[in-house]
Amino acid sequence: MSLKCIFCKKPVFGGTGMTVPKQGPAHLACFQADQALRRTFQHLDISALNDEELLELKELVLAEENFRSRDERDKSSDIELF
């Protein structure tokens, strides 16, 4: 029985192989290339979002960035009393 990579269809064996959950065997390099091209982040397939969902995600990310930068500015402007 030969285990073939789900991406390149070549045999997988040795230290360069891995198992992709619910999909099958793959070469580590093939898996990494697929992940880079798929446009996913933390298991969220960004390319699957419609335009409205993508805009909502963008607004959420910008709101979070603004909140974090505001929090950092507030911390740096505190007056220290000795």
Coordinates of N, CA, C and O in Angstrom, one line a residue:
M1 N 0.8 -1.2 0.0 CA 0.0 0.0 0.0 C 0.9 1.2 0.0 O 1.8 1.4 0.8
S2 N 0.6 2.1 -0.9 CA 1.4 3.4 -1.0 C 0.6 4.6 -0.6 O -0.5 4.7 -1.0
L3 N 1.2 5.4 0.3 CA 0.5 6.6 0.8 C 0.9 7.7 -0.1 O 2.1 8.0 -0.2
K4 N 0.0 8.3 -0.8 CA 0.3 9.4 -1.7 C -0.1 10.8 -1.1 O -1.2 10.9 -0.5
C5 N 0.7 11.8 -1.4 CA 0.4 13.1 -0.9 C -0.9 13.6 -1.5 O -1.1 13.5 -2.7
I6 N -1.7 14.2 -0.7 CA -3.0 14.7 -1.1 C -2.9 16.0 -2.0 O -3.8 16.3 -2.7
F7 N -1.7 16.6 -2.1 CA -1.4 17.7 -2.9 C -0.7 17.4 -4.2 O -1.2 17.8 -5.2
C8 N 0.4 16.7 -4.1 CA 1.2 16.5 -5.3 C 1.1 15.0 -5.8 O 1.6 14.7 -6.9
K9 N 0.4 14.2 -5.1 CA 0.1 12.8 -5.5 C 1.3 11.9 -5.6 O 1.3 10.8 -6.1
K10 N 2.5 12.3 -5.0 CA 3.7 11.5 -5.0 C 3.7 10.8 -3.7 O 3.1 11.2 -2.7
P11 N 4.5 9.6 -3.6 CA 4.5 8.9 -2.4 C 5.1 9.7 -1.2 O 6.0 10.5 -1.3
V12 N 4.5 9.4 0.0 CA 4.9 10.1 1.2 C 5.5 9.0 2.1 O 4.9 8.0 2.4
F13 N 6.8 9.3 2.5 CA 7.4 8.4 3.5 C 8.6 9.1 4.2 O 9.0 10.2 3.7
G14 N 9.0 8.6 5.3 CA 10.1 9.2 6.1 C 9.7 10.4 6.8 O 8.5 10.7 7.1
G15 N 10.7 11.2 7.2 CA 10.5 12.4 8.1 C 9.8 13.6 7.4 O 9.4 14.5 8.1
T16 N 9.7 13.6 6.1 CA 9.0 14.7 5.4 C 7.5 14.5 5.3 O 6.8 15.4 4.8
G17 N 7.0 13.4 5.9 CA 5.6 13.2 5.8 C 4.8 13.6 7.0 O 5.4 13.7 8.1
M18 N 3.5 13.9 6.8 CA 2.6 14.2 7.9 C 1.2 13.8 7.5 O 1.0 13.5 6.4
T19 N 0.3 13.8 8.5 CA -1.1 13.5 8.2 C -1.9 14.8 8.4 O -1.8 15.3 9.5
V20 N -2.6 15.2 7.4 CA -3.5 16.3 7.5 C -4.8 15.8 8.1 O -5.4 14.9 7.4
P21 N -5.3 16.3 9.2 CA -6.5 15.7 9.8 C -7.7 15.8 8.8 O -7.9 16.8 8.1
K22 N -8.4 14.7 8.7 CA -9.6 14.6 7.9 C -9.3 14.6 6.4 O -10.3 14.7 5.6
Q23 N -8.1 14.6 6.0 CA -7.7 14.7 4.6 C -6.8 13.6 4.2 O -7.1 12.9 3.2
G24 N -5.7 13.3 4.9 CA -4.8 12.3 4.5 C -3.4 12.6 4.6 O -3.0 13.7 5.2
P25 N -2.5 11.8 4.0 CA -1.0 12.0 4.1 C -0.6 13.2 3.2 O -1.2 13.4 2.2
A26 N 0.5 13.8 3.6 CA 1.0 14.9 2.8 C 2.5 15.2 3.1 O 2.9 14.8 4.2
H27 N 3.2 15.7 2.2 CA 4.5 16.2 2.4 C 4.4 17.5 3.2 O 3.5 18.3 3.0
L28 N 5.3 17.7 4.1 CA 5.3 19.0 4.9 C 5.4 20.2 4.0 O 4.6 21.2 4.2
A29 N 6.3 20.2 3.1 CA 6.4 21.3 2.2 C 5.2 21.6 1.3 O 4.8 22.7 1.1
C30 N 4.5 20.5 0.9 CA 3.3 20.7 0.1 C 2.2 21.3 1.0 O 1.4 22.1 0.5
F31 N 2.1 20.8 2.2 CA 1.1 21.3 3.1 C 1.3 22.8 3.4 O 0.4 23.6 3.4
Q32 N 2.6 23.2 3.7 CA 2.9 24.6 3.9 C 2.6 25.5 2.7 O 2.1 26.6 2.9
A33 N 2.9 25.0 1.6 CA 2.6 25.8 0.3 C 1.1 26.0 0.2 O 0.7 27.0 -0.2
D34 N 0.4 24.9 0.4 CA -1.1 25.0 0.3 C -1.6 26.0 1.3 O -2.5 26.8 0.9
Q35 N -1.1 26.0 2.5 CA -1.6 26.9 3.5 C -1.3 28.3 3.2 O -2.1 29.2 3.4
A36 N -0.1 28.6 2.6 CA 0.3 29.9 2.2 C -0.6 30.5 1.1 O -1.0 31.6 1.1
L37 N -1.0 29.6 0.2 CA -1.8 30.0 -1.0 C -3.3 30.1 -0.7 O -4.0 30.8 -1.4
R38 N -3.7 29.4 0.3 CA -5.1 29.3 0.6 C -5.7 30.5 1.2 O -6.9 30.8 1.2
R39 N -4.9 31.4 1.8 CA -5.3 32.6 2.4 C -6.2 32.3 3.6 O -7.4 32.7 3.7
T40 N -5.6 31.5 4.6 CA -6.3 31.2 5.8 C -5.5 31.8 7.0 O -4.3 32.0 6.9
F41 N -6.3 32.0 8.0 CA -5.7 32.5 9.3 C -6.4 31.9 10.4 O -7.7 32.1 10.5
Q42 N -5.7 31.1 11.3 CA -6.3 30.5 12.4 C -7.6 29.7 12.0 O -8.6 29.8 12.6
H43 N -7.4 28.9 11.0 CA -8.5 28.1 10.4 C -9.7 28.8 9.8 O -10.7 28.2 9.5
L44 N -9.5 30.1 9.6 CA -10.5 30.9 8.9 C -10.1 31.1 7.4 O -9.1 31.7 7.1
D45 N -10.9 30.5 6.5 CA -10.6 30.6 5.1 C -11.1 32.0 4.6 O -12.3 32.1 4.3
I46 N -10.2 32.9 4.5 CA -10.6 34.3 4.1 C -11.2 34.4 2.7 O -12.1 35.1 2.4
S47 N -10.7 33.5 1.8 CA -11.1 33.5 0.5 C -12.6 33.1 0.3 O -13.2 33.3 -0.7
A48 N -13.1 32.4 1.4 CA -14.5 31.9 1.3 C -15.5 33.0 1.7 O -16.7 32.8 1.6
L49 N -15.0 34.1 2.3 CA -15.9 35.2 2.7 C -16.4 36.0 1.6 O -15.7 36.2 0.6
N50 N -17.7 36.4 1.6 CA -18.3 37.2 0.6 C -17.8 38.7 0.9 O -17.2 38.9 1.9
D51 N -18.1 39.6 0.0 CA -17.6 41.0 0.2 C -18.1 41.6 1.5 O -17.3 42.3 2.1
E52 N -19.4 41.4 1.8 CA -19.9 42.0 3.1 C -19.2 41.4 4.3 O -18.8 42.2 5.2
E53 N -19.0 40.1 4.3 CA -18.3 39.5 5.5 C -16.8 39.9 5.5 O -16.3 40.2 6.6
L54 N -16.2 40.1 4.4 CA -14.8 40.6 4.4 C -14.7 42.0 4.9 O -13.8 42.3 5.7
L55 N -15.7 42.9 4.5 CA -15.7 44.2 5.0 C -15.9 44.3 6.5 O -15.3 45.0 7.3
E56 N -16.8 43.4 7.0 CA -17.1 43.3 8.5 C -15.8 42.9 9.2 O -15.5 43.4 10.3
L57 N -15.1 41.9 8.7 CA -13.9 41.4 9.3 C -12.8 42.5 9.3 O -12.2 42.7 10.3
K58 N -12.7 43.3 8.2 CA -11.8 44.4 8.2 C -12.1 45.4 9.2 O -11.2 45.9 9.9
E59 N -13.4 45.7 9.4 CA -13.8 46.7 10.4 C -13.5 46.2 11.8 O -13.0 47.0 12.7
L60 N -13.7 44.9 12.1 CA -13.4 44.4 13.4 C -11.9 44.4 13.7 O -11.4 44.8 14.8
V61 N -11.0 44.1 12.7 CA -9.6 44.2 12.8 C -9.1 45.6 13.1 O -8.3 45.8 14.0
L62 N -9.7 46.6 12.4 CA -9.3 48.0 12.6 C -9.7 48.4 14.0 O -9.0 49.2 14.6
A63 N -10.9 48.0 14.4 CA -11.4 48.4 15.7 C -10.5 47.9 16.8 O -10.1 48.5 17.8
E64 N -10.0 46.6 16.6 CA -9.1 46.0 17.6 C -7.8 46.7 17.6 O -7.2 46.9 18.7
E65 N -7.3 47.0 16.4 CA -6.0 47.8 16.4 C -6.1 49.1 17.1 O -5.2 49.5 17.8
N66 N -7.2 49.8 16.8 CA -7.4 51.1 17.5 C -7.5 51.0 19.0 O -6.9 51.8 19.7
F67 N -8.2 50.0 19.4 CA -8.3 49.7 20.9 C -7.0 49.5 21.5 O -6.6 50.0 22.6
R68 N -6.2 48.6 20.9 CA -4.8 48.3 21.4 C -3.9 49.5 21.4 O -3.1 49.7 22.3
S69 N -3.9 50.3 20.3 CA -3.0 51.4 20.3 C -3.5 52.5 21.3 O -2.6 53.2 21.9
R70 N -4.8 52.7 21.5 CA -5.3 53.6 22.5 C -4.8 53.1 23.9 O -4.4 54.0 24.7
D71 N -4.9 51.9 24.1 CA -4.5 51.3 25.4 C -3.0 51.5 25.7 O -2.6 51.9 26.8
E72 N -2.2 51.4 24.7 CA -0.8 51.6 24.8 C -0.5 53.1 25.1 O 0.4 53.4 25.9
R73 N -1.2 54.0 24.4 CA -1.0 55.4 24.6 C -1.4 55.8 26.0 O -0.7 56.6 26.6
D74 N -2.5 55.2 26.5 CA -2.9 55.5 27.9 C -1.9 55.1 28.9 O -1.7 55.8 29.9
K75 N -1.3 54.0 28.7 CA -0.3 53.5 29.6 C 0.9 54.3 29.6 O 1.5 54.6 30.7
S76 N 1.3 54.8 28.5 CA 2.5 55.6 28.4 C 2.3 57.1 28.9 O 3.3 57.7 29.3
S77 N 1.1 57.5 29.0 CA 0.8 58.9 29.4 C 0.5 59.0 30.9 O 0.3 60.1 31.4
D78 N 0.5 57.8 31.6 CA 0.3 57.9 33.0 C 1.4 58.6 33.7 O 2.6 58.5 33.4
I79 N 1.1 59.3 34.8 CA 2.1 60.1 35.6 C 2.5 59.2 36.7 O 1.6 58.6 37.4
E80 N 3.8 59.0 36.9 CA 4.3 58.2 38.0 C 4.5 59.1 39.2 O 5.2 60.1 39.0
L81 N 4.0 58.7 40.3 CA 4.3 59.4 41.5 C 5.2 58.6 42.4 O 5.1 57.4 42.6
F82 N 6.3 59.2 42.9 CA 7.3 58.5 43.7 C 6.9 58.6 45.2 O 6.5 59.6 45.7

